[in-house]
Amino acid sequence: MTIYEQDAKTLELPWPFTGRETELELVRRSSAAGRPGVVVTGPVGCGKTRLITEAVRGTDCVRVTGTPESRGLPFAAFAHLLPGTVSLHRAVHLLSGVRLLVVDDAQLLDEASAALVHQLAAHGSTRLVVAVTDGVPVPGAVSRLWTGELLPRVALEPLPREDTGRLLATAGLEPLTTGRLHRMCRGDLRLLRDLVAALRRSGGLTRVPECDEWAWRGPVPVTATVRDRLAPVLDRAGAGERETLDRLAFAEPLPLAWDELDLEVLERLEADGLIHVDDLGSVTLAHPLHGPALRATAGRLRSLRLTGAPDRCGPALAAERTALERGLARQDVRGVPTPVGDWLLSEGLPVPAGYAVVRARYSRLRGELREAAAWAREGLRAAPDDARCADELDLVTAQLGESKGTDGWAAAARGDIGGAPAGLTGDDVLACYDAVRLGRPELAAGRLPAGGVFARHAEALARGDGPALDRAAGALAERGFLLFAAEAHAQAVRAHRDPRAARLSRTRAVALARRCQGARTPALAGLVLGELTARQRQIVALAAAGLSNREIADKLTLSVRTVGNHLYSAYTRLGASDRGALPWLTDLPESEPA
């Protein structure tokens, strides 16, 4: 077993700060002059330190940090700011001149330091930004900061999947690897960074030639952070509990029946939140990291004893495919558990083309376009001549704006809307619906299931009814069709007569489109630029036309640095990484009054 060591306290550069825009603004506002400060709470590794670092960047602040080694020493966290022996009253007086104090890992403060922080908050002359980890004991003086309403609290949730995807895209990881890392880390950014670094060092990432991205297939690297996350589980487990946990780990992706295991042990593990028992009596590990980590840390003999037969997965994989096909038939693509297919992929085992094409289609209709392309490629690796996987890949790449083919979506991506629908109105419901997405609802009249969400979208578009398009978008989103919902909202922008309603539709369309992994369809063209300021739209349009920062600066009588700052802000708002993503966004006038 190889151990990978790394200090992964924060998600440092070159990884960019991603997501958390609302929380960042709240922390900045709460820690501004005239405000008392703020407490940021959240689970271990969720990015509290990085958020605070971004919020106070460029300000004059003093930092202290709690550590487990110094919890028994009075004022240990403030040792660099206070003389050797000092009373609480004297400490408050000495630090009253500090304008902004950042306290990290406040749950680890000694009692004297915790009391000092509380007194500084109560006196009000020092602004405080305090980070506290959830789920662990906290000194009473610290918890009373927010329970006693001295400071407002910002509670961080795990980073959503779309933000995790944007973050990992900067590391060049393909979507299926991103999904695996997100499931395993559950928003734990410290674990995420640790795993990616270990995979890079160990050669665990392999190049995907078709898209020039990196994929992870195979076991979890046993890093220091992985051991830290597994340690509390093993510390609580006696011999019987450890045997049961290992049996469940090596049974993955299939569950075990509770009557195959010791019932008393199961009750203890369930009480500790380590296992999940469903209504049918099937037992699985509760955290998706525990199974891979337990398998990776087991010795060779233990692994040989516990490893099950891989042919058990065949019927379960067929059942997963059936569940996905049932959703497609019902025009409902909300999330369906797919542990067997995900496991095959993560283990680097061949994924049958018939299963892969259904996963690709399901992902495409959910708006997860890059994930859909990756599943289609997996199917083609198993069966290079499979026409269904090839067709899915063509559809996805066209809707990503990357296709050079001659089919209808490729033509639409090049701007040939008039000729595109001719090949999109066959007997298939989705082919007919594509004409609606391309703005030609008359071609689908009478060809979509009456009363269904697709037909309601078509009818609203044919009438030019903005409110009805918004309602259709809501129904589409409720069934999981996020890209279709974004397109319906975008069409509503043009149909609304009320400017306020149009702005709301635009906001909803942008929010949904950002979750669709770079979709570049005609309905969305130009939509995102509405988020930018007039000056940013002007600069983005010039950059998309091929002008350099210097040329833009000269044209608009600005400094090169100002142009660069505007472009950086625009990239952040647009979800773009560089100029190459700009041309498809710019079907607005090149310049507007600034």
Coordinates of C-alpha atoms in Angstrom, one line a residue:
M1 CA 0.0 0.0 0.0
T2 CA 1.4 3.4 -1.0
I3 CA 0.9 6.3 1.3
Y4 CA 0.8 9.8 -0.2
E5 CA 1.6 12.7 2.2
Q6 CA 0.5 16.2 1.6
D7 CA -0.5 19.2 3.7
A8 CA -3.9 20.1 2.2
K9 CA -5.2 22.7 4.6
T10 CA -6.6 25.0 2.0
L11 CA -7.4 24.9 -1.7
E12 CA -4.6 27.1 -2.9
L13 CA -3.7 28.5 -6.3
P14 CA -3.4 27.6 -9.1
W15 CA -6.9 26.3 -8.4
P16 CA -9.3 29.2 -8.6
F17 CA -11.9 30.3 -6.0
T18 CA -15.1 28.8 -7.4
G19 CA -18.7 29.3 -6.5
R20 CA -19.8 30.8 -3.1
E21 CA -20.5 34.2 -4.7
T22 CA -23.4 34.8 -2.2
E23 CA -21.5 33.7 0.8
L24 CA -18.4 35.7 -0.3
E25 CA -20.5 38.9 -0.5
L26 CA -22.1 38.2 2.9
V27 CA -18.7 37.8 4.6
R28 CA -17.3 40.9 2.9
R29 CA -20.3 42.9 3.9
S30 CA -20.4 41.7 7.5
S31 CA -16.6 42.4 8.0
A32 CA -16.7 45.9 6.4
A33 CA -16.1 49.0 8.5
G34 CA -18.9 49.7 10.9
R35 CA -20.0 46.0 11.1
P36 CA -19.3 43.7 14.0
G37 CA -18.0 40.8 11.8
V38 CA -19.3 37.3 11.1
V39 CA -18.9 33.6 12.0
V40 CA -18.5 31.1 9.1
T41 CA -19.5 27.5 10.0
G42 CA -19.4 24.3 8.0
P43 CA -18.2 20.8 7.8
V44 CA -14.5 19.9 7.7
G45 CA -12.8 20.7 4.4
C46 CA -15.7 22.7 2.9
G47 CA -13.6 25.8 2.2
K48 CA -14.2 28.1 5.2
T49 CA -10.6 29.2 5.3
R50 CA -10.4 29.9 1.6
L51 CA -13.7 31.8 1.6
I52 CA -12.5 34.0 4.4
T53 CA -9.1 34.5 2.7
E54 CA -10.9 35.7 -0.4
A55 CA -13.2 38.0 1.6
V56 CA -10.5 39.8 3.5
R57 CA -7.9 39.9 0.6
G58 CA -6.3 43.3 0.4
T59 CA -7.5 44.4 3.9
D60 CA -5.3 45.0 7.0
C61 CA -6.1 42.1 9.3
V62 CA -4.6 40.1 12.1
R63 CA -4.9 36.3 12.1
V64 CA -4.9 33.7 14.9
T65 CA -5.5 29.9 14.6
G66 CA -6.6 27.3 17.1
T67 CA -4.6 24.0 17.2
P68 CA -5.3 20.8 19.0
E69 CA -1.8 20.7 20.5
S70 CA -2.3 24.0 22.4
R71 CA -5.8 23.7 23.7
G72 CA -4.5 23.4 27.3
L73 CA -2.4 26.5 27.2
P74 CA -4.0 29.9 28.1
F75 CA -4.1 32.4 25.3
A76 CA -2.0 30.0 23.1
A77 CA -3.6 31.1 19.9
F78 CA -2.7 34.8 20.7
A79 CA 0.9 34.0 21.9
H80 CA 2.3 36.1 19.0
L81 CA 0.2 39.1 20.0
L82 CA 0.3 39.1 23.8
P83 CA 3.1 39.2 26.4
G84 CA 3.9 36.0 28.3
T85 CA 1.6 36.5 31.3
V86 CA -1.6 38.5 30.9
S87 CA -5.1 38.7 32.3
L88 CA -8.2 38.5 30.2
H89 CA -8.9 42.2 31.0
R90 CA -5.4 43.2 29.9
A91 CA -5.6 41.0 26.8
V92 CA -8.8 42.7 25.7
H93 CA -7.2 46.2 26.3
L94 CA -4.1 45.2 24.3
L95 CA -6.1 44.0 21.3
S96 CA -8.8 46.6 21.2
G97 CA -6.8 48.5 18.6
V98 CA -7.0 45.7 16.1
R99 CA -9.5 46.7 13.4
L100 CA -10.1 43.2 11.9
L101 CA -9.2 39.9 13.5
V102 CA -9.5 36.6 11.6
V103 CA -9.9 33.5 13.9
D104 CA -9.4 30.2 12.1
D105 CA -10.4 26.8 13.6
A106 CA -12.0 28.5 16.5
Q107 CA -13.4 25.1 17.7
L108 CA -9.8 24.3 18.8
L109 CA -9.2 27.5 20.9
D110 CA -8.2 27.1 24.5
E111 CA -10.8 28.4 27.0
A112 CA -8.9 31.7 27.6
S113 CA -8.5 32.5 23.9
A114 CA -12.2 31.6 23.4
A115 CA -13.2 34.0 26.2
L116 CA -10.9 36.7 24.7
V117 CA -12.6 36.4 21.3
H118 CA -16.0 36.6 22.9
Q119 CA -15.1 39.7 24.9
L120 CA -13.7 41.4 21.8
A121 CA -17.0 40.7 20.1
A122 CA -19.0 42.0 23.0
H123 CA -16.9 45.3 23.3
G124 CA -17.5 45.9 19.6
S125 CA -14.3 47.8 18.8
T126 CA -12.8 44.9 16.9
R127 CA -14.4 43.3 13.8
L128 CA -14.2 39.5 13.9
V129 CA -14.3 36.9 11.1
V130 CA -14.4 33.5 12.8
A131 CA -14.3 30.1 11.2
V132 CA -15.8 27.1 13.1
T133 CA -16.1 23.5 12.0
D134 CA -19.4 21.7 12.4
G135 CA -19.9 18.4 14.2
V136 CA -17.2 18.8 16.8
P137 CA -17.1 20.2 20.4
V138 CA -16.9 24.0 20.4
P139 CA -15.9 26.2 23.5
G140 CA -19.0 27.7 24.9
A141 CA -17.6 31.2 24.5
V142 CA -17.3 30.6 20.8
S143 CA -20.7 29.1 20.2
R144 CA -22.3 32.0 22.1
L145 CA -20.9 34.4 19.4
W146 CA -23.8 33.4 17.2
T147 CA -26.3 31.8 19.6
G148 CA -26.1 34.9 21.7
E149 CA -26.5 37.1 18.6
L150 CA -23.2 38.9 18.9
L151 CA -22.3 38.1 15.4
P152 CA -24.3 36.9 12.3
R153 CA -23.5 33.4 11.1
V154 CA -22.9 32.2 7.5
A155 CA -23.4 28.4 7.3
L156 CA -21.5 26.9 4.4
E157 CA -23.1 23.9 2.6
P158 CA -21.0 21.4 0.6
L159 CA -19.9 22.8 -2.8
P160 CA -22.6 21.9 -5.4
R161 CA -21.7 19.5 -8.2
E162 CA -21.8 22.2 -10.9
D163 CA -19.3 24.3 -9.0
T164 CA -17.1 21.2 -8.3
G165 CA -17.2 20.5 -12.0
R166 CA -16.1 24.1 -12.9
L167 CA -13.3 23.8 -10.3
L168 CA -12.0 20.4 -11.6
A169 CA -12.3 21.6 -15.2
T170 CA -9.3 23.9 -14.4
A171 CA -7.4 20.7 -13.6
G172 CA -8.3 19.2 -17.0
L173 CA -10.4 16.4 -15.6
E174 CA -13.1 14.7 -17.7
P175 CA -16.7 14.8 -16.5
L176 CA -17.0 11.2 -15.4
T177 CA -13.9 11.6 -13.2
T178 CA -15.4 14.9 -11.9
G179 CA -18.6 13.1 -11.0
R180 CA -16.8 10.3 -9.2
L181 CA -14.7 12.8 -7.2
H182 CA -17.8 14.8 -6.3
R183 CA -19.7 11.7 -5.1
M184 CA -16.7 10.5 -3.1
C185 CA -15.8 13.9 -1.5
R186 CA -19.3 15.3 -1.0
G187 CA -18.1 18.9 -1.1
D188 CA -15.0 18.2 1.1
L189 CA -12.6 20.5 -0.8
R190 CA -9.6 19.5 1.2
L191 CA -10.1 15.8 0.4
L192 CA -10.8 16.8 -3.3
R193 CA -7.5 18.7 -3.6
D194 CA -5.6 16.0 -1.8
L195 CA -6.9 13.2 -4.1
V196 CA -6.3 15.1 -7.3
A197 CA -2.7 15.9 -6.2
A198 CA -2.1 12.3 -5.3
L199 CA -3.5 11.0 -8.6
R200 CA -1.2 13.4 -10.5
R201 CA 1.9 12.3 -8.6
S202 CA 1.1 8.6 -8.8
G203 CA 0.2 8.5 -12.5
G204 CA -3.4 7.6 -11.7
L205 CA -4.7 10.0 -14.3
T206 CA -4.7 8.9 -18.0
R207 CA -5.1 11.1 -21.0
V208 CA -8.4 10.8 -23.0
P209 CA -7.2 11.4 -26.6
E210 CA -10.6 12.4 -28.0
C211 CA -11.1 15.4 -25.7
D212 CA -7.6 16.1 -24.4
E213 CA -8.7 15.6 -20.8
W214 CA -7.6 13.4 -17.9
A215 CA -9.5 10.4 -16.6
W216 CA -9.2 8.5 -13.3
R217 CA -10.0 4.7 -13.3
G218 CA -8.8 2.4 -10.6
P219 CA -8.4 2.5 -6.8
V220 CA -8.4 5.4 -4.4
P221 CA -4.9 6.7 -3.4
V222 CA -4.4 6.3 0.3
T223 CA -3.5 9.9 1.2
A224 CA -3.1 11.4 4.7
T225 CA -6.5 13.1 4.3
V226 CA -8.2 9.8 3.3
R227 CA -6.7 8.2 6.4
D228 CA -8.0 11.2 8.5
R229 CA -11.5 10.7 7.1
L230 CA -11.4 6.9 7.7
A231 CA -9.8 7.1 11.2
P232 CA -12.9 7.9 13.2
V233 CA -14.7 5.0 11.6
L234 CA -12.0 2.5 12.4
D235 CA -11.5 3.9 15.9
R236 CA -15.1 3.2 16.8
A237 CA -15.2 -0.2 15.2
G238 CA -14.5 -3.4 17.2
A239 CA -13.6 -6.6 15.5
G240 CA -17.2 -7.5 14.5
E241 CA -17.9 -4.0 13.2
R242 CA -14.7 -3.9 11.1
E243 CA -15.5 -7.3 9.6
T244 CA -19.0 -6.1 8.7
L245 CA -17.7 -2.9 7.2
D246 CA -15.1 -4.8 5.1
R247 CA -17.7 -7.2 3.9
L248 CA -20.0 -4.3 2.8
A249 CA -17.0 -2.6 1.2
F250 CA -16.1 -5.6 -0.9
A251 CA -19.7 -6.3 -1.8
E252 CA -20.0 -2.9 -3.6
P253 CA -21.6 -1.9 -5.8
L254 CA -24.3 -4.4 -4.7
P255 CA -25.9 -4.3 -1.3
L256 CA -26.0 -7.2 1.2
A257 CA -29.2 -8.4 2.9
W258 CA -29.3 -7.7 6.6
D259 CA -30.0 -11.4 7.4
E260 CA -26.5 -12.2 6.0
L261 CA -24.9 -10.1 8.7
D262 CA -24.8 -9.9 12.5
L263 CA -27.9 -7.9 13.5
E264 CA -26.5 -6.5 16.8
V265 CA -23.4 -5.2 14.9
L266 CA -25.7 -3.7 12.2
E267 CA -27.7 -1.9 14.9
R268 CA -24.5 -0.3 16.3
L269 CA -23.2 0.7 12.9
E270 CA -26.6 2.2 11.9
A271 CA -26.7 4.2 15.2
D272 CA -23.3 5.6 14.4
G273 CA -24.5 6.6 10.9
L274 CA -22.0 4.3 9.1
I275 CA -24.5 2.2 7.2
H276 CA -27.8 2.6 5.4
V277 CA -30.6 0.1 5.6
D278 CA -33.4 0.6 3.0
D279 CA -37.0 -0.5 3.2
L280 CA -36.2 -3.8 1.6
G281 CA -33.5 -4.7 4.1
S282 CA -30.6 -4.1 1.9
V283 CA -27.5 -2.8 3.6
T284 CA -24.8 -0.4 2.2
L285 CA -22.1 1.8 3.6
A286 CA -23.4 5.3 4.2
H287 CA -20.5 7.4 2.9
P288 CA -19.2 6.8 -0.6
L289 CA -15.6 7.2 0.4
H290 CA -15.6 4.4 3.0
G291 CA -15.9 1.5 0.6
P292 CA -13.1 2.5 -1.8
A293 CA -10.9 3.5 1.2
L294 CA -11.5 0.2 3.1
R295 CA -10.7 -1.8 -0.1
A296 CA -7.6 0.2 -0.7
T297 CA -6.3 -0.2 2.8
A298 CA -7.1 -4.0 3.1
G299 CA -4.2 -6.4 2.8
R300 CA -3.8 -8.7 -0.1
L301 CA -5.0 -11.8 1.8
R302 CA -8.1 -10.0 3.2
S303 CA -8.9 -8.7 -0.2
L304 CA -8.7 -12.2 -1.7
R305 CA -11.0 -13.5 1.0
L306 CA -13.6 -10.9 0.7
T307 CA -13.7 -10.1 -3.1
G308 CA -16.9 -11.2 -4.7
A309 CA -17.5 -12.6 -8.1
P310 CA -17.8 -9.7 -10.7
D311 CA -20.4 -11.7 -12.7
R312 CA -23.0 -10.8 -10.0
C313 CA -23.1 -7.3 -11.5
G314 CA -24.8 -8.4 -14.8
P315 CA -28.4 -8.5 -13.7
A316 CA -28.0 -5.4 -11.5
L317 CA -26.6 -3.5 -14.5
A318 CA -29.5 -4.6 -16.6
A319 CA -31.9 -3.4 -13.9
E320 CA -30.2 0.0 -13.9
R321 CA -30.6 0.3 -17.7
T322 CA -34.3 -0.6 -17.4
A323 CA -34.9 2.1 -14.8
L324 CA -33.2 4.7 -17.0
E325 CA -35.2 3.6 -20.1
R326 CA -38.4 3.8 -18.1
G327 CA -37.6 7.4 -17.2
L328 CA -36.9 8.2 -20.9
A329 CA -40.2 6.7 -21.9
R330 CA -42.1 8.7 -19.3
Q331 CA -40.3 11.9 -20.4
D332 CA -38.8 12.2 -16.9
V333 CA -35.1 12.3 -16.4
R334 CA -34.7 13.1 -12.8
G335 CA -31.9 11.5 -11.0
V336 CA -31.8 7.7 -10.8
P337 CA -29.3 5.8 -8.6
T338 CA -26.7 4.1 -10.9
P339 CA -24.1 2.5 -8.5
V340 CA -23.3 -0.5 -10.8
G341 CA -22.5 1.5 -13.9
D342 CA -20.5 4.0 -11.9
W343 CA -18.6 1.2 -10.2
L344 CA -17.7 -0.5 -13.5
L345 CA -16.4 2.8 -14.8
S346 CA -14.4 3.6 -11.6
E347 CA -12.8 0.1 -11.6
G348 CA -11.7 0.6 -15.3
L349 CA -13.9 -2.4 -16.4
P350 CA -15.6 -2.4 -19.9
V351 CA -19.0 -0.7 -19.9
P352 CA -21.4 -2.5 -22.4
A353 CA -22.3 -0.3 -25.3
G354 CA -26.0 -0.8 -24.8
Y355 CA -25.8 0.5 -21.2
A356 CA -23.4 3.3 -22.2
V357 CA -25.7 4.7 -24.9
V358 CA -28.6 4.8 -22.4
R359 CA -26.5 6.7 -19.9
A360 CA -25.3 9.0 -22.6
R361 CA -28.9 9.8 -23.8
Y362 CA -30.1 10.3 -20.2
S363 CA -27.2 12.6 -19.4
R364 CA -27.8 14.6 -22.7
L365 CA -31.5 15.2 -21.9
R366 CA -30.6 16.3 -18.4
G367 CA -28.3 18.9 -19.9
E368 CA -25.1 17.1 -18.7
L369 CA -23.6 17.4 -22.2
R370 CA -19.9 16.7 -21.5
E371 CA -20.9 13.8 -19.3
A372 CA -23.1 12.4 -22.1
A373 CA -20.1 12.6 -24.5
A374 CA -17.9 10.8 -22.1
W375 CA -20.4 7.9 -21.7
A376 CA -20.8 7.7 -25.5
R377 CA -17.0 7.4 -25.7
E378 CA -17.0 4.7 -23.1
G379 CA -19.5 2.7 -25.2
L380 CA -17.4 3.2 -28.3
R381 CA -14.3 1.9 -26.4
A382 CA -16.2 -1.3 -25.7
A383 CA -17.7 -1.5 -29.2
P384 CA -16.0 0.8 -31.7
D385 CA -18.6 0.2 -34.4
D386 CA -21.7 0.9 -32.3
A387 CA -23.8 3.3 -34.3
R388 CA -26.0 4.3 -31.4
C389 CA -23.1 5.5 -29.3
A390 CA -21.7 7.3 -32.4
D391 CA -25.0 9.0 -33.0
E392 CA -25.2 10.2 -29.4
L393 CA -21.7 11.5 -29.5
D394 CA -22.5 13.5 -32.7
L395 CA -25.7 15.0 -31.1
V396 CA -23.8 16.0 -28.0
T397 CA -20.8 17.6 -29.8
A398 CA -23.2 19.6 -32.0
Q399 CA -25.0 21.0 -29.0
L400 CA -21.7 21.8 -27.5
G401 CA -20.8 23.8 -30.6
E402 CA -18.0 21.5 -31.4
S403 CA -19.4 19.4 -34.4
K404 CA -18.2 19.8 -37.9
G405 CA -20.8 17.4 -39.3
T406 CA -23.6 18.0 -41.7
D407 CA -26.6 16.9 -39.6
G408 CA -29.4 19.3 -38.4
W409 CA -27.8 20.2 -35.1
A410 CA -24.4 20.8 -36.6
A411 CA -26.1 23.2 -39.1
A412 CA -27.8 25.0 -36.3
A413 CA -24.6 25.3 -34.4
R414 CA -23.1 27.1 -37.4
G415 CA -26.1 29.4 -37.5
D416 CA -28.1 27.8 -40.3
I417 CA -31.4 27.7 -38.4
G418 CA -33.6 27.8 -41.5
G419 CA -32.3 24.5 -42.9
A420 CA -31.6 22.7 -39.7
P421 CA -35.1 21.5 -38.7
A422 CA -35.6 19.6 -41.9
G423 CA -33.6 16.6 -40.5
L424 CA -35.2 16.9 -37.0
T425 CA -38.8 16.2 -37.6
G426 CA -39.0 12.4 -38.0
D427 CA -41.4 10.1 -36.1
D428 CA -39.2 10.2 -32.9
V429 CA -40.7 12.5 -30.2
L430 CA -37.4 14.0 -29.3
A431 CA -36.5 14.7 -33.0
C432 CA -39.8 16.5 -33.4
Y433 CA -39.2 18.5 -30.2
D434 CA -35.8 19.6 -31.5
A435 CA -37.6 21.8 -34.0
V436 CA -39.3 23.5 -31.1
R437 CA -35.9 24.1 -29.4
L438 CA -34.7 25.6 -32.7
G439 CA -37.6 28.0 -32.8
R440 CA -39.8 26.2 -35.4
P441 CA -42.8 24.9 -33.4
E442 CA -45.0 24.7 -36.4
L443 CA -42.9 21.8 -37.7
A444 CA -43.9 19.8 -34.5
A445 CA -47.6 20.7 -34.5
G446 CA -49.7 17.6 -33.7
R447 CA -46.6 15.4 -33.5
L448 CA -45.9 15.7 -29.7
P449 CA -47.8 13.8 -27.0
A450 CA -50.8 15.9 -26.2
G451 CA -50.7 17.6 -22.8
G452 CA -47.1 16.7 -22.2
V453 CA -44.3 19.1 -21.3
F454 CA -42.9 19.1 -24.8
A455 CA -46.3 19.9 -26.4
R456 CA -46.9 22.7 -23.9
H457 CA -43.6 24.3 -24.7
A458 CA -44.4 24.1 -28.5
E459 CA -47.8 25.6 -28.0
A460 CA -46.5 28.5 -25.9
L461 CA -43.7 29.3 -28.4
A462 CA -46.2 29.2 -31.3
R463 CA -48.3 31.8 -29.5
G464 CA -45.4 33.9 -28.5
D465 CA -46.6 33.7 -24.9
G466 CA -43.8 34.6 -22.5
P467 CA -45.6 33.6 -19.2
A468 CA -46.6 30.3 -20.7
L469 CA -43.0 29.7 -21.9
D470 CA -41.8 30.3 -18.3
R471 CA -44.4 27.8 -17.0
A472 CA -43.3 25.3 -19.5
A473 CA -39.7 25.8 -18.5
G474 CA -40.6 25.2 -14.9
A475 CA -42.3 21.9 -15.8
L476 CA -39.3 20.9 -17.9
A477 CA -36.9 21.6 -15.0
E478 CA -39.1 19.7 -12.6
R479 CA -38.7 16.6 -14.8
G480 CA -35.0 17.0 -15.0
F481 CA -34.7 18.6 -18.5
L482 CA -32.5 21.5 -17.4
L483 CA -31.2 22.4 -20.9
F484 CA -34.7 22.4 -22.4
A485 CA -35.9 24.5 -19.5
A486 CA -33.0 27.0 -20.0
E487 CA -34.0 27.3 -23.7
A488 CA -37.7 27.8 -22.9
H489 CA -36.8 30.6 -20.5
A490 CA -34.5 32.1 -23.1
Q491 CA -37.3 32.1 -25.7
A492 CA -39.5 33.7 -23.1
V493 CA -37.1 36.6 -22.9
R494 CA -37.8 37.5 -26.5
A495 CA -41.6 36.9 -26.1
H496 CA -42.2 39.0 -22.9
R497 CA -43.6 42.5 -23.3
D498 CA -42.9 43.4 -19.7
P499 CA -39.1 44.2 -19.3
R500 CA -39.1 43.1 -15.7
A501 CA -40.5 39.7 -16.7
A502 CA -37.9 39.4 -19.4
R503 CA -35.1 40.1 -17.0
L504 CA -36.4 37.4 -14.6
S505 CA -36.6 34.9 -17.5
R506 CA -33.1 35.8 -18.5
T507 CA -31.8 35.3 -15.0
R508 CA -33.5 31.9 -14.8
A509 CA -32.2 30.8 -18.2
V510 CA -28.6 31.8 -17.3
A511 CA -28.8 29.9 -14.0
L512 CA -30.0 26.8 -15.7
A513 CA -27.6 27.1 -18.7
R514 CA -24.6 27.3 -16.4
R515 CA -25.5 23.8 -15.1
C516 CA -25.5 22.4 -18.7
Q517 CA -21.7 21.9 -19.1
G518 CA -21.1 24.4 -21.8
A519 CA -24.2 23.9 -24.0
R520 CA -24.1 26.2 -27.1
T521 CA -27.5 25.9 -28.7
P522 CA -29.2 28.6 -30.8
A523 CA -31.8 29.4 -28.2
L524 CA -29.1 30.3 -25.7
A525 CA -27.0 32.4 -28.1
G526 CA -26.3 35.9 -26.7
L527 CA -28.3 35.2 -23.6
V528 CA -25.4 35.2 -21.1
L529 CA -24.2 38.7 -22.1
G530 CA -27.2 40.2 -20.4
E531 CA -25.5 39.5 -17.1
L532 CA -22.6 41.8 -17.9
T533 CA -22.3 45.6 -17.4
A534 CA -22.4 47.7 -20.6
R535 CA -18.7 48.2 -20.5
Q536 CA -18.0 44.5 -20.0
R537 CA -20.3 43.7 -23.0
Q538 CA -18.4 46.2 -25.1
I539 CA -15.0 44.7 -24.2
V540 CA -16.2 41.1 -24.5
A541 CA -17.6 41.8 -28.0
L542 CA -14.2 43.3 -29.1
A543 CA -12.3 40.4 -27.6
A544 CA -14.6 37.9 -29.4
A545 CA -13.8 39.8 -32.6
G546 CA -10.1 39.0 -32.1
L547 CA -8.8 42.3 -30.7
S548 CA -5.9 42.0 -28.2
N549 CA -6.1 43.7 -24.7
R550 CA -3.8 46.4 -26.0
E551 CA -5.9 47.0 -29.1
I552 CA -9.1 47.2 -27.0
A553 CA -7.4 49.6 -24.5
D554 CA -6.4 51.9 -27.4
K555 CA -9.8 51.8 -29.0
L556 CA -11.7 52.6 -25.8
T557 CA -9.1 54.9 -24.2
L558 CA -8.6 52.6 -21.2
S559 CA -5.5 51.1 -19.5
V560 CA -4.5 47.5 -20.5
R561 CA -4.9 46.6 -16.8
T562 CA -8.5 47.9 -16.8
V563 CA -9.3 45.9 -19.9
G564 CA -7.8 42.8 -18.3
N565 CA -9.8 43.3 -15.1
H566 CA -13.1 43.7 -17.1
L567 CA -12.4 40.5 -19.1
Y568 CA -11.5 38.5 -16.0
S569 CA -14.8 39.6 -14.3
A570 CA -16.7 38.8 -17.5
Y571 CA -15.1 35.3 -17.8
T572 CA -16.2 34.7 -14.2
R573 CA -19.8 35.7 -14.8
L574 CA -20.0 33.9 -18.1
G575 CA -18.4 30.7 -16.8
A576 CA -15.8 31.0 -19.7
S577 CA -12.2 30.2 -19.3
D578 CA -10.7 32.2 -22.1
R579 CA -11.4 34.1 -25.4
G580 CA -12.1 30.9 -27.3
A581 CA -15.4 30.5 -25.5
L582 CA -16.6 34.1 -26.3
P583 CA -17.6 34.1 -30.0
W584 CA -20.7 32.0 -29.5
L585 CA -21.9 34.3 -26.7
T586 CA -21.8 37.5 -28.7
D587 CA -24.8 37.9 -31.0
L588 CA -25.5 41.3 -29.4
P589 CA -24.4 44.6 -30.9
E590 CA -20.6 45.1 -30.7
S591 CA -20.9 48.3 -28.7
E592 CA -23.3 49.9 -26.4
P593 CA -23.2 53.2 -24.5
A594 CA -20.8 52.7 -21.6

